[in-house]
Every structure is written in C-alpha cells, then in structure tokens.
Coordinates of C-alpha atoms in Angstrom, one line a residue:
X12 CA 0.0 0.0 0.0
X13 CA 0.9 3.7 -0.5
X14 CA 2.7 5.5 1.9
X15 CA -0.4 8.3 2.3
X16 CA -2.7 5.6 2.8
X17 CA -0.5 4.7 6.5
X18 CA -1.2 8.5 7.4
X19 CA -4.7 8.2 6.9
X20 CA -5.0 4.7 8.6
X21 CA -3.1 6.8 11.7
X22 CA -4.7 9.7 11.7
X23 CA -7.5 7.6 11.7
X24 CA -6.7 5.7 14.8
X25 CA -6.0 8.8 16.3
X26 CA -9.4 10.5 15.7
X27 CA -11.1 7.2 17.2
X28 CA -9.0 7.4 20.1
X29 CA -10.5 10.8 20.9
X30 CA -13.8 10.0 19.5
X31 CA -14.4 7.5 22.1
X32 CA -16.7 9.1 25.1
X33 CA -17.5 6.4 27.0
X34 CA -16.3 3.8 30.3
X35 CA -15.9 0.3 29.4
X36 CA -13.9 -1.5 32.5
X37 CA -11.5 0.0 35.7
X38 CA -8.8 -1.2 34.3
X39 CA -8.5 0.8 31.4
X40 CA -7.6 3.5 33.7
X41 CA -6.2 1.7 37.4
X42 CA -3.9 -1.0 36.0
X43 CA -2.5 1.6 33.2
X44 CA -3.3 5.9 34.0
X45 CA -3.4 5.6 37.6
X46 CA -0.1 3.8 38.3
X47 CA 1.7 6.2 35.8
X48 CA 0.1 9.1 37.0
X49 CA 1.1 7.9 40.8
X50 CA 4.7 7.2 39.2
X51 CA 5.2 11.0 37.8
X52 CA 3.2 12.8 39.9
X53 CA 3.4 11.1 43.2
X54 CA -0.6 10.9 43.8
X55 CA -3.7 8.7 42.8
X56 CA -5.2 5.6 43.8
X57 CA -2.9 2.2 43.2
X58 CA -5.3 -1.1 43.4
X59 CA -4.8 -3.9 45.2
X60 CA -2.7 -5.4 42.5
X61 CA -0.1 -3.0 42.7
X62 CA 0.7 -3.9 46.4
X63 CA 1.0 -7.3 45.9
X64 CA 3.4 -7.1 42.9
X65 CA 0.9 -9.0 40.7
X66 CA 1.4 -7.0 37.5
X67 CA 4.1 -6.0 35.7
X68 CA 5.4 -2.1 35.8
X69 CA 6.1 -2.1 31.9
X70 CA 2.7 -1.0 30.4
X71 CA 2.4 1.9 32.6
X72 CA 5.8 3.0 32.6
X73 CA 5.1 3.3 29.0
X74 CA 2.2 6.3 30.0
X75 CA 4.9 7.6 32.7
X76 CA 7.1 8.3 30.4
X77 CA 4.2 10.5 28.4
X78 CA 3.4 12.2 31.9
X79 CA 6.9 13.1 32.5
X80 CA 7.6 14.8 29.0
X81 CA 4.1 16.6 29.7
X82 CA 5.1 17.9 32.4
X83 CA 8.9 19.3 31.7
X84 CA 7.1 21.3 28.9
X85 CA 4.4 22.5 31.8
X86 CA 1.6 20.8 29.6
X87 CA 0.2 18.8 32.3
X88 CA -1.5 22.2 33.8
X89 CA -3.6 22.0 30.7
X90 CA -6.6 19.4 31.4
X91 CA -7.5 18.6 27.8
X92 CA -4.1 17.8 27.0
X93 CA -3.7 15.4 30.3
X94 CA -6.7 13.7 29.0
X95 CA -6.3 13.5 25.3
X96 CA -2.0 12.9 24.7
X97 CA -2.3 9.1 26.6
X98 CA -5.4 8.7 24.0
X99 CA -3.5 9.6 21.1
X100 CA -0.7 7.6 22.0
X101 CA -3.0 4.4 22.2
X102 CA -4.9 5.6 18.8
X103 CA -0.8 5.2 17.5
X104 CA -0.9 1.6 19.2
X105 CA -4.0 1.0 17.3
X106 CA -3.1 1.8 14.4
X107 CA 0.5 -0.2 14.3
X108 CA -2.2 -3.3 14.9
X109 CA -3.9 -2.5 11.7
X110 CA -0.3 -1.9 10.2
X111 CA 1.1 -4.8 11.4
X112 CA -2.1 -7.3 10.6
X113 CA -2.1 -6.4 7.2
X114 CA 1.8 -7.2 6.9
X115 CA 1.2 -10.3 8.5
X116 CA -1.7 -11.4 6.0
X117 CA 0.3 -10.1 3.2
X118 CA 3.3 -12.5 3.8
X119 CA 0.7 -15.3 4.9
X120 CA -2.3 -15.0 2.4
X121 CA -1.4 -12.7 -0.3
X122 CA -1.8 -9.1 -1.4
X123 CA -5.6 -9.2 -2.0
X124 CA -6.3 -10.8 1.3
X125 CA -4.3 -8.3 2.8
X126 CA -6.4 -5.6 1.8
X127 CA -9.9 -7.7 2.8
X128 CA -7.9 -7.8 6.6
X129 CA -7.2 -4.6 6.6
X130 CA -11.1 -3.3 5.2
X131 CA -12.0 -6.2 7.9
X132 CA -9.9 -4.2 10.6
X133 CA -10.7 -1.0 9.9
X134 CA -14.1 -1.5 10.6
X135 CA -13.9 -4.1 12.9
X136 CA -16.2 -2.0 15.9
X137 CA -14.4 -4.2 18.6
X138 CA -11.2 -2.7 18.0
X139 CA -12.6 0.7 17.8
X140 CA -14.0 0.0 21.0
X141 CA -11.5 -1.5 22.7
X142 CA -8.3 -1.1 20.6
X143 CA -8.0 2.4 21.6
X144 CA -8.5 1.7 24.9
X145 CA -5.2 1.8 27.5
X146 CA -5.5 -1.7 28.6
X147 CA -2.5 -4.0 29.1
X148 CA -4.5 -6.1 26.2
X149 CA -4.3 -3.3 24.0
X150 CA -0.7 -3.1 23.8
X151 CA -0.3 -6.5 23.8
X152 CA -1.9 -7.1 21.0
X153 CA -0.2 -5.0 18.3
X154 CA 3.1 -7.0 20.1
X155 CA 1.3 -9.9 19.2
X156 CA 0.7 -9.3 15.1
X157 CA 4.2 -7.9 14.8
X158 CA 5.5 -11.0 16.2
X159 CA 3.3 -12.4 13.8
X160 CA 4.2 -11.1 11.1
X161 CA 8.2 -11.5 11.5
X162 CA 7.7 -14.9 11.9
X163 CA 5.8 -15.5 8.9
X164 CA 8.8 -13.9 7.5
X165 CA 10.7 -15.8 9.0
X166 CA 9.0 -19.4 7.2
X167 CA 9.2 -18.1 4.0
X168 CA 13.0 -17.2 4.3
X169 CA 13.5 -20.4 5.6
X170 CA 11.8 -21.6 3.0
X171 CA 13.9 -20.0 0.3
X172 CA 17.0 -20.6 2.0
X173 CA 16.0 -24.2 1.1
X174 CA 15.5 -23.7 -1.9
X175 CA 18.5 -21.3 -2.5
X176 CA 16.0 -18.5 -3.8
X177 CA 17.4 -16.1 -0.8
X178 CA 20.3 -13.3 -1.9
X179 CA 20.6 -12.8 2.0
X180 CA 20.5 -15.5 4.8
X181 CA 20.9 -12.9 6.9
X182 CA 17.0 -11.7 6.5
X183 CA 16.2 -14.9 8.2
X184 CA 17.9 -14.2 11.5
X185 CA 16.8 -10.3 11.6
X186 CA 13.3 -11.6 11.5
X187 CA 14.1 -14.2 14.1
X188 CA 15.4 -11.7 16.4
X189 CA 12.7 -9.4 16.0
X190 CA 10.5 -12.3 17.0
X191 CA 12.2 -12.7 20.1
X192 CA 11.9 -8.8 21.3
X193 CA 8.0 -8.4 20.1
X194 CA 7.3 -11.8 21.9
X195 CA 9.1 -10.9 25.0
X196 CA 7.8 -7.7 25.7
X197 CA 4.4 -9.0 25.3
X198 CA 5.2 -12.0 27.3
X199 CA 6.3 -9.1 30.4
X200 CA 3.1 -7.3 29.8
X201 CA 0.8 -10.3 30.4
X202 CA 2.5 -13.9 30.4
X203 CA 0.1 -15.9 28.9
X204 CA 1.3 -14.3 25.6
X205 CA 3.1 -17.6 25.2
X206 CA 0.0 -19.4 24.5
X207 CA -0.1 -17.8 21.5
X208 CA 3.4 -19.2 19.8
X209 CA 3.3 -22.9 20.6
X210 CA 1.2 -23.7 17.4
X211 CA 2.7 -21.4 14.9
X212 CA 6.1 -22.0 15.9
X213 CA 5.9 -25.8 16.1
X214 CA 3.2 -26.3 13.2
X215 CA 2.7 -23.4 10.9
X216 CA 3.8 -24.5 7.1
X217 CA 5.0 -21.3 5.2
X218 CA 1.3 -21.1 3.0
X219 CA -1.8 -22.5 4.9
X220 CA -2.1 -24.4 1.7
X221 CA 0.0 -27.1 2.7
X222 CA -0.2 -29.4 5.6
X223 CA 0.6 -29.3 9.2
X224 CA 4.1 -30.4 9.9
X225 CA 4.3 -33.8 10.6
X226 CA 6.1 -35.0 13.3
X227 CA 9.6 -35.4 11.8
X228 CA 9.2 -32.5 10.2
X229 CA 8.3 -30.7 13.8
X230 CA 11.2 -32.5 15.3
X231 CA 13.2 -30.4 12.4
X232 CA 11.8 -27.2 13.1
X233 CA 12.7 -27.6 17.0
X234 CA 16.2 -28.2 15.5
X235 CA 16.3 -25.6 12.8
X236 CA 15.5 -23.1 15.7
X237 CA 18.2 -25.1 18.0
X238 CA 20.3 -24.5 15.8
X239 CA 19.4 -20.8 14.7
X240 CA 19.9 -19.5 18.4
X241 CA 23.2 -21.6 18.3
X242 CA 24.8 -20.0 15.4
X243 CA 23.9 -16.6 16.8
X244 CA 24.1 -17.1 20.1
X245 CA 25.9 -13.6 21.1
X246 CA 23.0 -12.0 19.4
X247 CA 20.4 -14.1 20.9
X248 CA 21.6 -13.5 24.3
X249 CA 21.7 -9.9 24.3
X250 CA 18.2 -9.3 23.3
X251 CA 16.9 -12.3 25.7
X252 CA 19.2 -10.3 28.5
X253 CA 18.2 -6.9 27.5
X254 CA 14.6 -7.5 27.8
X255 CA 15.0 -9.5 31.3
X256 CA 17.4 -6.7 32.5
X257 CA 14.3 -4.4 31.0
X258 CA 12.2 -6.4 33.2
X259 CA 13.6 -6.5 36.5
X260 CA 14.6 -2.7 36.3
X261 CA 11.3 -1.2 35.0
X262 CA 9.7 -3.4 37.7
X263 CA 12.3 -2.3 40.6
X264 CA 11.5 1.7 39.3
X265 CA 8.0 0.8 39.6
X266 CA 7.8 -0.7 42.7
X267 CA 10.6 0.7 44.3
X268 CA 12.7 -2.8 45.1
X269 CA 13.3 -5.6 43.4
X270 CA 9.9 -7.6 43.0
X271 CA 8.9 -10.4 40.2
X272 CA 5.7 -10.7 38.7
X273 CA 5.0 -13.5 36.8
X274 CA 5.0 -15.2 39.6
X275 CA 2.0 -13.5 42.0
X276 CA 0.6 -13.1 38.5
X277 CA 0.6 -16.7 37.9
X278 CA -0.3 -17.7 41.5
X279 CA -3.5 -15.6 41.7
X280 CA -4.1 -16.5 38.3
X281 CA -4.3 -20.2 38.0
X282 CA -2.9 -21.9 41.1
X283 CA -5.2 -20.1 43.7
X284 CA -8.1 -19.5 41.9
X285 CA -8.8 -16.0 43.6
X286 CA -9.4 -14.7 39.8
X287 CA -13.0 -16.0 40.4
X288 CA -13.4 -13.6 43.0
X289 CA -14.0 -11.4 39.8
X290 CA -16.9 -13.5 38.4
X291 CA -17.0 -16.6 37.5
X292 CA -18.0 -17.2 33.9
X293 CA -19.0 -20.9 31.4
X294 CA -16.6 -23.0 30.0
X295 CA -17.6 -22.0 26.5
X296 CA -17.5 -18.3 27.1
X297 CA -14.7 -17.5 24.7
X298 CA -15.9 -19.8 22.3
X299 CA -19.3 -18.9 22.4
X300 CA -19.2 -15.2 23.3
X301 CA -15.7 -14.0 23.1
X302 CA -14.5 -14.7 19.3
X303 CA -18.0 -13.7 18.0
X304 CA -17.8 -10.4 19.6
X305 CA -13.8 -9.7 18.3
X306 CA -14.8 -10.5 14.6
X307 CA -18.1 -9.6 14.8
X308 CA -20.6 -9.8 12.1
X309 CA -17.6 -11.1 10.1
X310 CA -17.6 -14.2 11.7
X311 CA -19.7 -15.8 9.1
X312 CA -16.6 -15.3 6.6
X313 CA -14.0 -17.1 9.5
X314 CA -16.1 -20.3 8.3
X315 CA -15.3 -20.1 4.5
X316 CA -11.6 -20.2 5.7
X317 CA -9.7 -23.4 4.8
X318 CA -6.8 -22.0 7.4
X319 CA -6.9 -25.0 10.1
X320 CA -3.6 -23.9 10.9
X321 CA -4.9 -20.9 12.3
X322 CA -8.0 -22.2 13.9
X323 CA -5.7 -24.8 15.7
X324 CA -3.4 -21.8 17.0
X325 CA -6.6 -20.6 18.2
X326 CA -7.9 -23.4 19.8
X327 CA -5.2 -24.0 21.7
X328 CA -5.5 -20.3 23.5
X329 CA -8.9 -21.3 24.1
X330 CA -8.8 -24.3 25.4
X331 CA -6.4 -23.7 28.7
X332 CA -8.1 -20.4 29.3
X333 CA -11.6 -21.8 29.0
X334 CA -10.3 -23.6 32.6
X335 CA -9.6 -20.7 34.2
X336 CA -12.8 -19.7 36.3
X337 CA -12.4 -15.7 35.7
X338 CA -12.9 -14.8 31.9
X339 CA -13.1 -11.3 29.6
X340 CA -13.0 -11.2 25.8
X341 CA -10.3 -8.9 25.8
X342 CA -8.0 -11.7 27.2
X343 CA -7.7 -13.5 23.6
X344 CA -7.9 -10.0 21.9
X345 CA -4.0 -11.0 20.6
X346 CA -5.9 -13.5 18.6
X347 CA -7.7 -10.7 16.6
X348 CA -4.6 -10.7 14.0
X349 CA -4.8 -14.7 13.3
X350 CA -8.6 -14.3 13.2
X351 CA -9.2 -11.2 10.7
X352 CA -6.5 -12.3 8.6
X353 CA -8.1 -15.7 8.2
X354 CA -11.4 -13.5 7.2
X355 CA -9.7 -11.7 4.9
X356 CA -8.6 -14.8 3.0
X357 CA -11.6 -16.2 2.7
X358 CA -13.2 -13.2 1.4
X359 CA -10.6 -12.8 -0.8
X360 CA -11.2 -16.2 -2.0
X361 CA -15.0 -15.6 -3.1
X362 CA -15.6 -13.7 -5.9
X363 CA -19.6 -13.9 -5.4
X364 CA -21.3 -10.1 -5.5
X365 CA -23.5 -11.4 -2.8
X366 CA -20.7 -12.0 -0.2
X367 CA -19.7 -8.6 -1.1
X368 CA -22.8 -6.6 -0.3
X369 CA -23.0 -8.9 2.4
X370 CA -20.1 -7.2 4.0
X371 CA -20.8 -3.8 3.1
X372 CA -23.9 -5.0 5.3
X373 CA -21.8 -6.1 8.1
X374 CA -19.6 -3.3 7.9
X375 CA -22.1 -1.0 7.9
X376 CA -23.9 -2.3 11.1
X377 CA -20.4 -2.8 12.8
X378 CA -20.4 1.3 12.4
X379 CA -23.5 1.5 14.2
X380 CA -22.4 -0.7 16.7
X381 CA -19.3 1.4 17.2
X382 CA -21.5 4.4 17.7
X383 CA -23.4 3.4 20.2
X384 CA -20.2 2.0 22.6
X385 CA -18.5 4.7 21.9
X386 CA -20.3 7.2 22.4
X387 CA -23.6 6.5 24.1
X388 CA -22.6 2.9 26.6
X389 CA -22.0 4.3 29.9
X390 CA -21.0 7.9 29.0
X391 CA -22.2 9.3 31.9
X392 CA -19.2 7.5 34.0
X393 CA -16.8 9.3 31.8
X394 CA -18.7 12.7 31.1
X395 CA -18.9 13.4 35.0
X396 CA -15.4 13.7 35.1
X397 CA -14.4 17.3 33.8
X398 CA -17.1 18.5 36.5
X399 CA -15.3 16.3 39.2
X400 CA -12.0 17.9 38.5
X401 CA -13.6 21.4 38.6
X402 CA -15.2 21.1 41.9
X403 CA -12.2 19.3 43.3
X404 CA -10.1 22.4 41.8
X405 CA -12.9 24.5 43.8
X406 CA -11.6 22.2 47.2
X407 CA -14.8 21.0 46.7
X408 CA -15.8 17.6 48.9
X409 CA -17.2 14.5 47.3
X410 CA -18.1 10.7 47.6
X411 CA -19.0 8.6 44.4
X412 CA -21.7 5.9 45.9
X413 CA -21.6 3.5 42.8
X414 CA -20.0 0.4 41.9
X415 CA -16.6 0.4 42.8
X416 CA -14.0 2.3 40.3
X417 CA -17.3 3.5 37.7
X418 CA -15.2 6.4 37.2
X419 CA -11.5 7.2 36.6
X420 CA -9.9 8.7 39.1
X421 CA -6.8 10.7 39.2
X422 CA -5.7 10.4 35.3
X423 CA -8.6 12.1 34.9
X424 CA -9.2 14.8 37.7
X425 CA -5.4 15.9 38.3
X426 CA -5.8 17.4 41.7
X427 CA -3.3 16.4 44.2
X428 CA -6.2 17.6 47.5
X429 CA -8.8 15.3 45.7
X430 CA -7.5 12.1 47.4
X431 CA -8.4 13.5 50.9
X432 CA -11.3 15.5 49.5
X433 CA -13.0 13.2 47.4
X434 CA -13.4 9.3 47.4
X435 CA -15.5 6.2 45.6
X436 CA -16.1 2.9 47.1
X437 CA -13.8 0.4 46.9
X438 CA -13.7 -3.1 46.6
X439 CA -10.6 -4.9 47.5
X440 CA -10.9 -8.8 46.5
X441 CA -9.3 -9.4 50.5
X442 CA -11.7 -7.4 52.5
X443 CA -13.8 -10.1 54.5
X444 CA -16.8 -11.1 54.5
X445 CA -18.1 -7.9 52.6
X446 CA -15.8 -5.7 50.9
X447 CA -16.9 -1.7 50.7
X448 CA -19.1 -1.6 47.7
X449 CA -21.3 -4.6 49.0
X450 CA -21.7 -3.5 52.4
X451 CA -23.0 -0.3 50.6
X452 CA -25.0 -1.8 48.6
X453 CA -26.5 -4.6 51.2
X454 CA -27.6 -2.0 54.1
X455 CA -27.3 1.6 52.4
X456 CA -28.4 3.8 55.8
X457 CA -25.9 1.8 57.9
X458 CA -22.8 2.1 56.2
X459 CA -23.8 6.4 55.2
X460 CA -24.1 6.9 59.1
X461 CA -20.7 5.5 59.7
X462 CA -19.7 8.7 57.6
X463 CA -18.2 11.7 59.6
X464 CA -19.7 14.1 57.7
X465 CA -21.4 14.8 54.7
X466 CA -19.7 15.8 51.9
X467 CA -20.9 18.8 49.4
X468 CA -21.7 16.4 46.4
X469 CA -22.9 12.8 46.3
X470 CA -22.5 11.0 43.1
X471 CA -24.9 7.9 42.1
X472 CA -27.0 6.4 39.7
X473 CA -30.5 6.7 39.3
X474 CA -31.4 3.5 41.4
X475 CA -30.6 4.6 44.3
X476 CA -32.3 7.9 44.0
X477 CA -35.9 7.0 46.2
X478 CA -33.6 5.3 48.5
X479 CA -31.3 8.2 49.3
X480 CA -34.5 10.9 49.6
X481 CA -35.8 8.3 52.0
X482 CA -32.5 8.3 53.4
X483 CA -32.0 12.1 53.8
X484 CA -35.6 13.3 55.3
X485 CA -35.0 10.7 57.8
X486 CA -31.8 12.1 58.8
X487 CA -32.5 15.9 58.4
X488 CA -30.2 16.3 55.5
X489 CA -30.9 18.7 52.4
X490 CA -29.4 17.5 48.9
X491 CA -30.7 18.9 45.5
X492 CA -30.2 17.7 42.1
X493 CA -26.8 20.1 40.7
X494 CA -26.6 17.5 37.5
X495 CA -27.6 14.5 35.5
X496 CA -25.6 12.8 32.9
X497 CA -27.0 10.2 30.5
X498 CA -25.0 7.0 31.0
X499 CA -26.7 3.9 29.3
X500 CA -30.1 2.6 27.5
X501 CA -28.6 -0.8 28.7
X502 CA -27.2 -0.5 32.1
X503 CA -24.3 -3.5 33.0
X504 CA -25.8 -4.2 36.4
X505 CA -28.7 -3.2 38.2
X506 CA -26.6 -1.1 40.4
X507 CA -25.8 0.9 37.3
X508 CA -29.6 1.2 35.9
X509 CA -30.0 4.8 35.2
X510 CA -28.6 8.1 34.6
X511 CA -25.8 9.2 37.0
X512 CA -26.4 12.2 39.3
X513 CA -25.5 14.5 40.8
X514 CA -26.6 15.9 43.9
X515 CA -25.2 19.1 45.7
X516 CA -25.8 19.6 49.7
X517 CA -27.4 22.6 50.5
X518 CA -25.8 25.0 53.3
X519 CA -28.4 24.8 55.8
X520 CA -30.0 21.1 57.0
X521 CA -33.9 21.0 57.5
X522 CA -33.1 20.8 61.4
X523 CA -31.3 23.8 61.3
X524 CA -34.5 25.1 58.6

C-alpha cells in the first residue's frame, strides 16, 4: 500500500481514540493511567494489584514516560491535554495493529487478502472500542501481530533458503530476532502471551495451503531453531538479556525494590483461583461469546476459511483459558490478528457479489455498533469527570456511591487535595466477608451513618435515587439535584440502571430550617 494511505489509517486511529466518550472496564484507567500518574506525579489511587506485585510495571511505565515529557514542557497544567496525549498515544498503538495485521496477512495470504484484513480491521467496531482503549490487552496485541508477522517472515525465508532463492541469509535471523523482542515484551506485559506461539512455531507451514508439519518434520523445526539461536548465540543473548534486565529494572522503578511478577501473576491467576473472585463465567465463554464479539458480524466469513492452521493456534488459547474460572474477551484480543486475517482470506477467495454486499452489510452495522459504545454505553461515568475535577479544583468535597472504580480517578481529575477531599467505594478482593461496595450496597443507611460528615456532592446512579431521599428526610439532611448525565439505555448491572447524578448539599439542613 501507499505510503499516504498509512497516514490516513493513523490519523484515523488517532481520531477514534479521541472520538471515544464512554467507560468500558477499571482497568482501562487503574492498572495503566493511575499507576503512571502515581509514578510522575506522586498521587492517585494504586489497586490492590499493585501492592502485591501482581502485575508487571512495563505497560504503565510506557504512560509515565508521556506524563513526564508533559510535564517538563508545563503541559500537564492543561486538562485537555492530560486527557487527550495518553489517548493519542493508544490511537498510534491501534493503528500499528492494523499496520502490522495487514503485513502479516500479506506474507501469509497474499496481497488481495491483505487488503480484505485490513477493510476487515478497519471496521472491525471491537477494535474501535477497545483497541483504543489503554488496557494492558491493547498493547499486547499490536506486540502480538508484529510477532506475527516477523515470523511469517521468517517461514518463507527459511523456506527460500531451502531452496537457495534467498540473496541474504541474513534476513532470516533479523526476523528471528525481532521475534524474540516483540514476543518478549508481550510476554512481560501479560505472560500468557506464550499461548499464542506454541502452534505457529511448532506447526505453521509457510502457506496454509499445505499441511501441518508432521512429526519429523516438527522434530526439524525444534532443531532448525536449536540451531538458529546456536549459530547466533551472542546475538540471541543480548536481546533475551536486555529485555530480562528491561524487566527487573522497570519493575524495581515501579515498585521501588526488586519484586517479580510473573509469579504473584501466575499464583492468583491459576494456582489459587482468587481470579473467580471477579466472576465466574462458562466454560464455553470464549468460544461462544468471546470470538464472536472480536470478529463480529464477520464471523460468518472465518467459516469459508480453509486455514486449520490458524484455527488450531486458536484453539489451543482457548482451550487452557476456558479452565480458568475468571474470563473477559479482551483476554484473547491478541488472537484478533490470526482471526481477521483468516477472514480476509476467505473473502478474498469468493468472488460472489453477494458476499460482497454482504459485507458492506456487516460493515455498515459494525459502524453503528461502534456508535453506540462509543459514544452513548456508559457515558455518563466518563462525562462526569471534567465537573469532578472542577469542583475538586474549587476544594470541593465529594463521595462517588456506585460500583466500585465506575469512574476514573486521578488520570482524569489531576488534583493532588482530591485524594483527601473526594473518594468512591472500593472493593478490595481481600476485605472479608463484605468488601466496601457490597456492604454499601447490602444495608445503604448503615454504612452512610458511619460517615463523619457529609460531603458537598454525592454521586450515584438513578437507582438509588428513592432510596437516598428516604435516606436524607429521615436524617434531616438537604441534597438537590446540581446535574444529570446520561449513561446507558442498557445498564451492566442493576446497580448501574439509570442516569448518574449529581446531587449538591445545601448549606443549611432541614433541622437547622
């Protein structure tokens, strides 16, 4: 493709970034924002996570390092900017996904199913809702089809070099090495990255044309790479070492001593189970509910494919993670690359008009679909959140009684007093029996008259509305609607049903009236 037509895929990504209005899940802005905004600016609210060393400090060093160059150039004064630079950064993340996709499905499939995975990913509406999004998943993934496509690259040369059709041997290695470093760094960002490789690398042919390597033919792949890292070993090691020396040292800047990881994160992950505290969800659920809702409307065209080299790779994320107890679709987002290139091949295979319009179709209602998470799906969480950091610039008090982390928090009110003047519930996995959220929700009156004192604005959704008025002529206290914000036509939880209000406390009680 042309070089212009990159700028406009980027600038693209960058206006959907910033297009996006709306909350999807806490951790878009507590296990990413609010740990780099803690890093640079020394305040916010750090999870439970980040106490017991159960993530990795890489992804939101990568936002610390945009907080710190905002503020040496005195930008971070400047609200719009604190809000919109970490979104245009992940609109650039975004859009090396759709880059890198298309490169992959261009060495894999071919030129005209390069462009079907690119159409395929451009109006995909889960990764405009999500790929712009500053989840650990959302970086991962563009790791993921960059690692893909160098190793793609990496079969054919080796192919060639069989064949003696290669000028440069050398190509082979470059793409082996690249491998390495996108594969690693994902791997630091979440660990279970490596579920990923073990089909392609053992079984992918060069062209999903042919047939899966048999087992000799495996035993010589694990011996062609043997002997790969052997040859090169100097080079091997350095970029294995620099990324582990990466490792321990972003995590011992992050945490302030030497801590590791992947090992909390694979102890409260599988071993102990605690992930269910979370929810517990089916066995099928990504089969049933999370690949349908990455490709969508396109998933009709995944079933024209004749890739079963790329379904197995897929099958074999699934299946391990379908064990786990705790599920999200976003966990097997880095399957999105393997997924809409397969869709682009088989569209690209079909030369019937009717599959066409049936995609125009698709893509058309994929747009709609975008529109209405985007920029309608709990807005109100988000919208309320200019007029939080203008009454906590006021020294304005505050208490958000919803569903633990509904809003963002510092990243997006950048007021150092607001962590002593305002506060939400919270709902630490460890708190027994009831954590603070349920033992809000489970006896309302008890747990507001263990409040010292009233704060000037209460912040809830529209269920509890008769339940707080009850609340508040029982106890003499005087609140008034100040503002309402639209949040959902389909609310997440009944917790959540409703617009979000907000009430303002009125200077004299109706005792003192």
């Amino acid at each position: 493709m042309q070089t212009w037509m990159w700028f406009v895929v980027f600038a693209f990504r960058w206006w959907n970034a910033l297009w996006v209005k709306t909350f999807f899940q806490p951790d878009e802005f507590y296990q990413s924002l609010e740990v780099a905004h803690h890093l640079v600016f020394g305040y916010g609210f750090l999870t439970w996570e980040w106490r017991k060393y159960i993530r990795s400090g890489l992804h939101p060093l990568v936002f610390a390092l945009l907080y710190r160059f905002l503020k040496l150039l005195g930008w971070d004064s400047n609200y719009t900017i604190m809000v919109g630079a970490p979104r245009i950064l992940q609109g650039t993340f975004a859009a090396i996904l759709d880059y890198a996709t298309y490169q992959f499905a261009l060495n894999r499939y071919g030129r005209r199913a390069a462009q079907w995975t690119l159409a395929c990913s451009l109006f995909s509406f889960f990764n405009a809702y999500v790929g712009v999004r500053t989840f650990a998943n959302s970086l991962e993934t563009p790791l993921t089809a960059l690692a893909l496509w160098e190793w793609q690259k990496y079969l054919k040369y080796s192919s060639q070099i069989r064949t003696n059709a290669i000028d440069n041997p050398n190509l082979r290695f470059r793409s082996f090495l690249r491998f390495l470093t996108f594969i690693g760094i994902a791997f630091l960002i979440r660990p279970t990255n490596l579920l990923v490789w073990v089909v392609p690398v053992l079984l992918w042919t060069k062209s999903p044309r042919e047939s899966f390597l048999s087992p000799s033919k495996i035993f010589s792949r694990v011996r062609l790479l043997f002997f790969e890292v052997l040859y090169h070993l100097p080079a091997t090691l350095t970029v294995i070492g620099m990324i582990l020396v990466l490792n321990v040292l972003v995590d011992r800047y992050v945490y302030g001593h030497f801590v590791f990881p992947i090992f909390s994160f694979f102890n409260f992950n599988v071993t102990s189970g605690l992930s269910s505290l979370y929810g517990v969800n089916s066995s099928h659920y990504y089969l049933s509910q999370a690949i349908p809702l990455i490709c969508g409307g396109y998933l009709i065209f995944l079933l024209l494919s004749l890739d079963l080299q790329a379904v197995l790779a897929v099958g074999f994320v699934l299946l391990p993670y379908s064990f786990i107890s705790h599920k999200e679709f976003r966990f097997v987002y880095p399957l999105s690359p393997i997924l809409l290139s397969a869709i682009g091949n088989a569209l690209a295979s079909v030369s019937s008009k009717w599959i066409r319009r049936g995609f125009l179709f698709i893509s058309a209602v994929h747009i709609g679909v975008a529109i209405v998470l985007c920029r309608f799906h709990q807005l109100g969480a988000a919208d309320v959140m200019p007029l939080i950091h203008s009454l906590a610039s006021q020294n304005k008090t505050g208490i958000i009684l919803a569903p633990c982390h509904t809003t963002p928090w510092q990243s997006h009110i950048h007021v150092p007093n607001a962590d002593h003047t305002w506060r939400f519930l919270t709902c630490e996995p460890f708190e027994r029996p009831l954590d603070e959220t349920d033992r809000f929700y489970s006896d309302m009156p008890a747990y507001l008259d263990q409040l010292d004192t009233f704060p000037d604005y209460l912040i809830f959704f529209q269920e509890r509305l008769p339940l707080l008025e009850n609340y508040f002529n029982t106890r003499g206290l005087l609140y008034t609607e100040f503002a309402t914000y639209f949040n959902s036509w389909i609310p997440e939880s009944e917790e959540r049903r409703g617009d979000l209000l907000v009430y303002k406390k009125q200077s004299q009680s109706l005792n003192e009236e």
